């Protein structure tokens, strides 16, 4: 069973999300919060696998909440849901470690698919947001480590992460076991001094690996 926390300040939206998500037999909403402070408190009291995070909320918004969650609970996935297709929000929240950014206008089946993808290690971006993010990601900045410190196979893994592939999809494309892919991921993140898969995906785009 996948335990999910909904963080959304509008009760009617929370209820709608809960109805959609719990149609999936393996998904359970175990806690709800109306702002970032309540979300952090819920994470202290519940076992959570994934957070559905709104952006604009009172007291503590989704950007700050995501940053704190990723620092304190790095194993928990964060999928951002918002009505605002502002690329600035997406860019900031992805830099802070969110695993995906989806507009609330997305069809219910896309939300379920996005949750599955994030849980499997993928990076999810709504197509409208991705189109606006690309110019920012393509602005070159000095990499934290030269790309040539990685082996050819490691570069293959980085490229596929940049394409949003999950560990399972990477293993199938490169004919590797999932365990081997995970080992590659651990070594690559250490080698490049990156925190998580999202930062690695941004790194892949900035270094023309995608």
PDB file of C-alpha atoms in Angstrom:
ATOM      1  CA  UNK A   1       0.000   0.000   0.000  1.00  0.00           C
ATOM      2  CA  UNK A   2       1.271   3.464  -0.948  1.00  0.00           C
ATOM      3  CA  UNK A   3       0.652   6.021   1.796  1.00  0.00           C
ATOM      4  CA  UNK A   4      -0.045   9.530   0.489  1.00  0.00           C
ATOM      5  CA  UNK A   5      -0.313  12.970   2.102  1.00  0.00           C
ATOM      6  CA  UNK A   6      -2.388  15.677   0.374  1.00  0.00           C
ATOM      7  CA  UNK A   7      -1.258  19.249   1.056  1.00  0.00           C
ATOM      8  CA  UNK A   8      -3.874  21.692  -0.272  1.00  0.00           C
ATOM      9  CA  UNK A   9      -5.532  24.689   1.378  1.00  0.00           C
ATOM     10  CA  UNK A  10      -8.936  24.270  -0.321  1.00  0.00           C
ATOM     11  CA  UNK A  11     -11.022  21.517   1.273  1.00  0.00           C
ATOM     12  CA  UNK A  12     -13.107  20.909  -1.841  1.00  0.00           C
ATOM     13  CA  UNK A  13      -9.933  20.315  -3.895  1.00  0.00           C
ATOM     14  CA  UNK A  14      -8.524  17.986  -1.226  1.00  0.00           C
ATOM     15  CA  UNK A  15     -11.713  15.945  -1.290  1.00  0.00           C
ATOM     16  CA  UNK A  16     -11.638  15.738  -5.088  1.00  0.00           C
ATOM     17  CA  UNK A  17      -8.015  14.611  -5.119  1.00  0.00           C
ATOM     18  CA  UNK A  18      -8.753  12.015  -2.450  1.00  0.00           C
ATOM     19  CA  UNK A  19     -11.612  10.573  -4.509  1.00  0.00           C
ATOM     20  CA  UNK A  20      -9.392  10.328  -7.600  1.00  0.00           C
ATOM     21  CA  UNK A  21      -6.338   8.901  -5.868  1.00  0.00           C
ATOM     22  CA  UNK A  22      -8.151   6.298  -3.776  1.00  0.00           C
ATOM     23  CA  UNK A  23      -9.740   4.788  -6.880  1.00  0.00           C
ATOM     24  CA  UNK A  24      -6.353   3.139  -7.283  1.00  0.00           C
ATOM     25  CA  UNK A  25      -6.499   0.064  -5.004  1.00  0.00           C
ATOM     26  CA  UNK A  26      -2.903   0.372  -3.791  1.00  0.00           C
ATOM     27  CA  UNK A  27      -3.130   4.105  -2.919  1.00  0.00           C
ATOM     28  CA  UNK A  28      -4.322   5.365   0.455  1.00  0.00           C
ATOM     29  CA  UNK A  29      -4.618   8.957   1.681  1.00  0.00           C
ATOM     30  CA  UNK A  30      -3.420   8.682   5.273  1.00  0.00           C
ATOM     31  CA  UNK A  31      -3.212  12.400   6.088  1.00  0.00           C
ATOM     32  CA  UNK A  32      -4.260  15.826   4.828  1.00  0.00           C
ATOM     33  CA  UNK A  33      -2.819  19.310   5.421  1.00  0.00           C
ATOM     34  CA  UNK A  34      -3.793  22.846   4.424  1.00  0.00           C
ATOM     35  CA  UNK A  35      -0.289  24.381   4.513  1.00  0.00           C
ATOM     36  CA  UNK A  36       3.376  23.508   4.801  1.00  0.00           C
ATOM     37  CA  UNK A  37       3.486  23.625   8.604  1.00  0.00           C
ATOM     38  CA  UNK A  38       0.653  21.096   8.870  1.00  0.00           C
ATOM     39  CA  UNK A  39       2.368  18.941   6.243  1.00  0.00           C
ATOM     40  CA  UNK A  40       5.594  18.752   8.240  1.00  0.00           C
ATOM     41  CA  UNK A  41       3.639  17.863  11.383  1.00  0.00           C
ATOM     42  CA  UNK A  42       1.796  15.110   9.495  1.00  0.00           C
ATOM     43  CA  UNK A  43       5.082  13.650   8.281  1.00  0.00           C
ATOM     44  CA  UNK A  44       6.262  13.365  11.889  1.00  0.00           C
ATOM     45  CA  UNK A  45       3.157  11.358  12.818  1.00  0.00           C
ATOM     46  CA  UNK A  46       2.508   9.182   9.762  1.00  0.00           C
ATOM     47  CA  UNK A  47       4.428   6.891   7.463  1.00  0.00           C
ATOM     48  CA  UNK A  48       4.233   8.696   4.109  1.00  0.00           C
ATOM     49  CA  UNK A  49       5.590   7.523   0.757  1.00  0.00           C
ATOM     50  CA  UNK A  50       4.475  10.440  -1.402  1.00  0.00           C
ATOM     51  CA  UNK A  51       3.221  14.007  -0.928  1.00  0.00           C
ATOM     52  CA  UNK A  52       0.805  15.714  -3.324  1.00  0.00           C
ATOM     53  CA  UNK A  53       1.811  19.353  -2.818  1.00  0.00           C
ATOM     54  CA  UNK A  54      -0.020  22.564  -3.681  1.00  0.00           C
ATOM     55  CA  UNK A  55       2.112  25.678  -4.332  1.00  0.00           C
ATOM     56  CA  UNK A  56       0.184  28.718  -3.146  1.00  0.00           C
ATOM     57  CA  UNK A  57      -0.921  28.238   0.466  1.00  0.00           C
ATOM     58  CA  UNK A  58      -1.088  30.433   3.589  1.00  0.00           C
ATOM     59  CA  UNK A  59       1.556  30.394   6.339  1.00  0.00           C
ATOM     60  CA  UNK A  60       4.016  28.168   4.424  1.00  0.00           C
ATOM     61  CA  UNK A  61       3.801  27.696   0.667  1.00  0.00           C
ATOM     62  CA  UNK A  62       4.634  24.581  -1.308  1.00  0.00           C
ATOM     63  CA  UNK A  63       8.079  25.758  -2.369  1.00  0.00           C
ATOM     64  CA  UNK A  64       9.312  26.188   1.209  1.00  0.00           C
ATOM     65  CA  UNK A  65       7.510  23.038   2.358  1.00  0.00           C
ATOM     66  CA  UNK A  66       9.120  20.971  -0.400  1.00  0.00           C
ATOM     67  CA  UNK A  67      12.558  22.273   0.504  1.00  0.00           C
ATOM     68  CA  UNK A  68      12.078  21.320   4.159  1.00  0.00           C
ATOM     69  CA  UNK A  69      10.582  17.928   3.348  1.00  0.00           C
ATOM     70  CA  UNK A  70      13.447  17.007   1.007  1.00  0.00           C
ATOM     71  CA  UNK A  71      15.982  18.063   3.663  1.00  0.00           C
ATOM     72  CA  UNK A  72      14.317  16.244   6.557  1.00  0.00           C
ATOM     73  CA  UNK A  73      12.704  13.291   4.753  1.00  0.00           C
ATOM     74  CA  UNK A  74      14.773  12.691   1.593  1.00  0.00           C
ATOM     75  CA  UNK A  75      13.163   9.298   0.979  1.00  0.00           C
ATOM     76  CA  UNK A  76       9.691  10.827   0.544  1.00  0.00           C
ATOM     77  CA  UNK A  77       8.582  11.697  -2.999  1.00  0.00           C
ATOM     78  CA  UNK A  78       6.958  15.080  -3.697  1.00  0.00           C
ATOM     79  CA  UNK A  79       4.613  15.601  -6.655  1.00  0.00           C
ATOM     80  CA  UNK A  80       3.542  19.227  -7.028  1.00  0.00           C
ATOM     81  CA  UNK A  81      -0.008  20.027  -8.167  1.00  0.00           C
ATOM     82  CA  UNK A  82      -0.999  23.583  -9.019  1.00  0.00           C
ATOM     83  CA  UNK A  83      -3.385  25.643 -11.119  1.00  0.00           C
ATOM     84  CA  UNK A  84      -0.579  28.030 -11.986  1.00  0.00           C
ATOM     85  CA  UNK A  85       1.579  27.195 -15.007  1.00  0.00           C
ATOM     86  CA  UNK A  86       4.251  29.701 -14.013  1.00  0.00           C
ATOM     87  CA  UNK A  87       7.651  28.320 -14.953  1.00  0.00           C
ATOM     88  CA  UNK A  88       9.290  30.192 -12.066  1.00  0.00           C
ATOM     89  CA  UNK A  89       7.417  28.041  -9.554  1.00  0.00           C
ATOM     90  CA  UNK A  90       8.362  24.869 -11.390  1.00  0.00           C
ATOM     91  CA  UNK A  91      12.016  25.832 -11.691  1.00  0.00           C
ATOM     92  CA  UNK A  92      12.354  26.756  -8.024  1.00  0.00           C
ATOM     93  CA  UNK A  93      10.477  23.763  -6.692  1.00  0.00           C
ATOM     94  CA  UNK A  94      12.397  21.323  -8.899  1.00  0.00           C
ATOM     95  CA  UNK A  95      15.689  22.819  -7.723  1.00  0.00           C
ATOM     96  CA  UNK A  96      14.475  22.168  -4.187  1.00  0.00           C
ATOM     97  CA  UNK A  97      13.994  18.490  -4.951  1.00  0.00           C
ATOM     98  CA  UNK A  98      10.412  17.952  -6.114  1.00  0.00           C
ATOM     99  CA  UNK A  99       9.954  14.788  -8.188  1.00  0.00           C
ATOM    100  CA  UNK A 100       7.355  16.229 -10.527  1.00  0.00           C
ATOM    101  CA  UNK A 101       5.153  19.194 -11.393  1.00  0.00           C
ATOM    102  CA  UNK A 102       1.617  18.666 -12.685  1.00  0.00           C
ATOM    103  CA  UNK A 103      -1.183  21.139 -13.392  1.00  0.00           C
ATOM    104  CA  UNK A 104      -4.509  20.507 -11.654  1.00  0.00           C
ATOM    105  CA  UNK A 105      -6.150  20.735 -15.073  1.00  0.00           C
ATOM    106  CA  UNK A 106      -4.578  17.364 -15.957  1.00  0.00           C
ATOM    107  CA  UNK A 107      -6.932  14.427 -16.515  1.00  0.00           C
ATOM    108  CA  UNK A 108      -7.369  12.083 -13.504  1.00  0.00           C
ATOM    109  CA  UNK A 109      -5.617   9.216 -15.303  1.00  0.00           C
ATOM    110  CA  UNK A 110      -2.565  11.468 -15.814  1.00  0.00           C
ATOM    111  CA  UNK A 111      -2.408  12.124 -12.081  1.00  0.00           C
ATOM    112  CA  UNK A 112      -2.481   8.396 -11.321  1.00  0.00           C
ATOM    113  CA  UNK A 113       0.151   7.757 -13.996  1.00  0.00           C
ATOM    114  CA  UNK A 114       2.324  10.573 -12.617  1.00  0.00           C
ATOM    115  CA  UNK A 115       2.170   9.134  -9.099  1.00  0.00           C
ATOM    116  CA  UNK A 116       3.216   5.707 -10.361  1.00  0.00           C
ATOM    117  CA  UNK A 117       6.079   7.232 -12.371  1.00  0.00           C
ATOM    118  CA  UNK A 118       7.373   9.274  -9.429  1.00  0.00           C
ATOM    119  CA  UNK A 119       7.222   6.257  -7.117  1.00  0.00           C
ATOM    120  CA  UNK A 120       9.287   4.300  -9.664  1.00  0.00           C
ATOM    121  CA  UNK A 121      11.942   7.022  -9.728  1.00  0.00           C
ATOM    122  CA  UNK A 122      10.802   9.033 -12.731  1.00  0.00           C
ATOM    123  CA  UNK A 123      10.699  12.817 -13.093  1.00  0.00           C
ATOM    124  CA  UNK A 124       7.258  14.063 -14.172  1.00  0.00           C
ATOM    125  CA  UNK A 125       6.613  17.426 -15.831  1.00  0.00           C
ATOM    126  CA  UNK A 126       3.313  18.585 -17.284  1.00  0.00           C
ATOM    127  CA  UNK A 127       3.928  19.225 -20.983  1.00  0.00           C
ATOM    128  CA  UNK A 128       2.958  22.922 -20.753  1.00  0.00           C
ATOM    129  CA  UNK A 129       5.355  23.432 -17.848  1.00  0.00           C
ATOM    130  CA  UNK A 130       8.134  21.470 -19.549  1.00  0.00           C
ATOM    131  CA  UNK A 131       7.878  23.696 -22.635  1.00  0.00           C
ATOM    132  CA  UNK A 132       8.392  26.804 -20.494  1.00  0.00           C
ATOM    133  CA  UNK A 133      11.154  25.233 -18.409  1.00  0.00           C
ATOM    134  CA  UNK A 134      13.346  24.139 -21.300  1.00  0.00           C
ATOM    135  CA  UNK A 135      14.775  27.615 -22.084  1.00  0.00           C
ATOM    136  CA  UNK A 136      15.815  28.004 -18.433  1.00  0.00           C
ATOM    137  CA  UNK A 137      17.333  24.540 -18.242  1.00  0.00           C
ATOM    138  CA  UNK A 138      19.218  25.068 -21.493  1.00  0.00           C
ATOM    139  CA  UNK A 139      20.962  28.165 -20.172  1.00  0.00           C
ATOM    140  CA  UNK A 140      24.472  26.905 -19.666  1.00  0.00           C
ATOM    141  CA  UNK A 141      26.078  27.112 -16.249  1.00  0.00           C
ATOM    142  CA  UNK A 142      29.363  25.550 -15.124  1.00  0.00           C
ATOM    143  CA  UNK A 143      28.772  21.911 -14.087  1.00  0.00           C
ATOM    144  CA  UNK A 144      29.705  20.882 -10.575  1.00  0.00           C
ATOM    145  CA  UNK A 145      32.073  18.276 -12.047  1.00  0.00           C
ATOM    146  CA  UNK A 146      33.256  17.745 -15.637  1.00  0.00           C
ATOM    147  CA  UNK A 147      31.091  15.275 -17.522  1.00  0.00           C
ATOM    148  CA  UNK A 148      34.174  13.259 -18.561  1.00  0.00           C
ATOM    149  CA  UNK A 149      34.599  11.973 -14.982  1.00  0.00           C
ATOM    150  CA  UNK A 150      31.747   9.544 -15.769  1.00  0.00           C
ATOM    151  CA  UNK A 151      32.062   6.329 -17.735  1.00  0.00           C
ATOM    152  CA  UNK A 152      30.173   5.821 -20.982  1.00  0.00           C
ATOM    153  CA  UNK A 153      27.644   3.573 -19.268  1.00  0.00           C
ATOM    154  CA  UNK A 154      27.153   6.117 -16.481  1.00  0.00           C
ATOM    155  CA  UNK A 155      26.562   8.801 -19.113  1.00  0.00           C
ATOM    156  CA  UNK A 156      23.918   6.542 -20.657  1.00  0.00           C
ATOM    157  CA  UNK A 157      22.175   6.359 -17.286  1.00  0.00           C
ATOM    158  CA  UNK A 158      22.374  10.149 -16.847  1.00  0.00           C
ATOM    159  CA  UNK A 159      20.916  10.698 -20.324  1.00  0.00           C
ATOM    160  CA  UNK A 160      17.947   8.435 -19.592  1.00  0.00           C
ATOM    161  CA  UNK A 161      17.340  10.100 -16.235  1.00  0.00           C
ATOM    162  CA  UNK A 162      17.286  13.416 -18.106  1.00  0.00           C
ATOM    163  CA  UNK A 163      14.587  11.963 -20.359  1.00  0.00           C
ATOM    164  CA  UNK A 164      12.477  11.216 -17.289  1.00  0.00           C
ATOM    165  CA  UNK A 165      12.910   7.434 -17.411  1.00  0.00           C
ATOM    166  CA  UNK A 166      12.323   5.322 -14.321  1.00  0.00           C
ATOM    167  CA  UNK A 167      14.870   2.817 -12.988  1.00  0.00           C
ATOM    168  CA  UNK A 168      12.810   0.008 -14.515  1.00  0.00           C
ATOM    169  CA  UNK A 169      12.790   1.690 -17.936  1.00  0.00           C
ATOM    170  CA  UNK A 170      16.527   2.368 -17.724  1.00  0.00           C
ATOM    171  CA  UNK A 171      17.216  -1.247 -16.800  1.00  0.00           C
ATOM    172  CA  UNK A 172      15.207  -2.469 -19.784  1.00  0.00           C
ATOM    173  CA  UNK A 173      16.837  -0.077 -22.256  1.00  0.00           C
ATOM    174  CA  UNK A 174      20.401  -0.760 -21.087  1.00  0.00           C
ATOM    175  CA  UNK A 175      19.849  -4.485 -20.361  1.00  0.00           C
ATOM    176  CA  UNK A 176      20.830  -4.081 -16.714  1.00  0.00           C
ATOM    177  CA  UNK A 177      19.234  -5.284 -13.500  1.00  0.00           C
ATOM    178  CA  UNK A 178      17.333  -2.701 -11.469  1.00  0.00           C
ATOM    179  CA  UNK A 179      19.847  -3.224  -8.653  1.00  0.00           C
ATOM    180  CA  UNK A 180      22.715  -2.363 -11.009  1.00  0.00           C
ATOM    181  CA  UNK A 181      20.905   0.785 -12.148  1.00  0.00           C
ATOM    182  CA  UNK A 182      20.444   1.822  -8.517  1.00  0.00           C
ATOM    183  CA  UNK A 183      24.156   1.263  -7.873  1.00  0.00           C
ATOM    184  CA  UNK A 184      25.012   3.412 -10.888  1.00  0.00           C
ATOM    185  CA  UNK A 185      22.672   6.121  -9.617  1.00  0.00           C
ATOM    186  CA  UNK A 186      24.285   6.153  -6.185  1.00  0.00           C
ATOM    187  CA  UNK A 187      27.783   6.428  -7.647  1.00  0.00           C
ATOM    188  CA  UNK A 188      26.789   9.111 -10.196  1.00  0.00           C
ATOM    189  CA  UNK A 189      25.165  11.328  -7.558  1.00  0.00           C
ATOM    190  CA  UNK A 190      28.258  11.007  -5.369  1.00  0.00           C
ATOM    191  CA  UNK A 191      30.612  11.672  -8.282  1.00  0.00           C
ATOM    192  CA  UNK A 192      28.758  14.803  -9.387  1.00  0.00           C
ATOM    193  CA  UNK A 193      27.978  15.974  -5.849  1.00  0.00           C
ATOM    194  CA  UNK A 194      24.253  16.116  -6.589  1.00  0.00           C
ATOM    195  CA  UNK A 195      21.502  15.556  -4.046  1.00  0.00           C
ATOM    196  CA  UNK A 196      18.883  13.619  -5.965  1.00  0.00           C
ATOM    197  CA  UNK A 197      17.451  12.449  -9.253  1.00  0.00           C
ATOM    198  CA  UNK A 198      15.828  15.797 -10.033  1.00  0.00           C
ATOM    199  CA  UNK A 199      19.145  17.635  -9.824  1.00  0.00           C
ATOM    200  CA  UNK A 200      20.677  14.928 -12.014  1.00  0.00           C
ATOM    201  CA  UNK A 201      17.949  15.416 -14.650  1.00  0.00           C
ATOM    202  CA  UNK A 202      18.620  19.168 -14.707  1.00  0.00           C
ATOM    203  CA  UNK A 203      22.359  18.441 -14.937  1.00  0.00           C
ATOM    204  CA  UNK A 204      21.750  16.178 -17.937  1.00  0.00           C
ATOM    205  CA  UNK A 205      19.885  18.906 -19.806  1.00  0.00           C
ATOM    206  CA  UNK A 206      22.402  21.627 -18.983  1.00  0.00           C
ATOM    207  CA  UNK A 207      25.275  19.463 -20.192  1.00  0.00           C
ATOM    208  CA  UNK A 208      23.609  18.508 -23.514  1.00  0.00           C
ATOM    209  CA  UNK A 209      23.256  14.856 -22.534  1.00  0.00           C
ATOM    210  CA  UNK A 210      19.556  14.722 -23.464  1.00  0.00           C
TER     211      UNK A 210
END
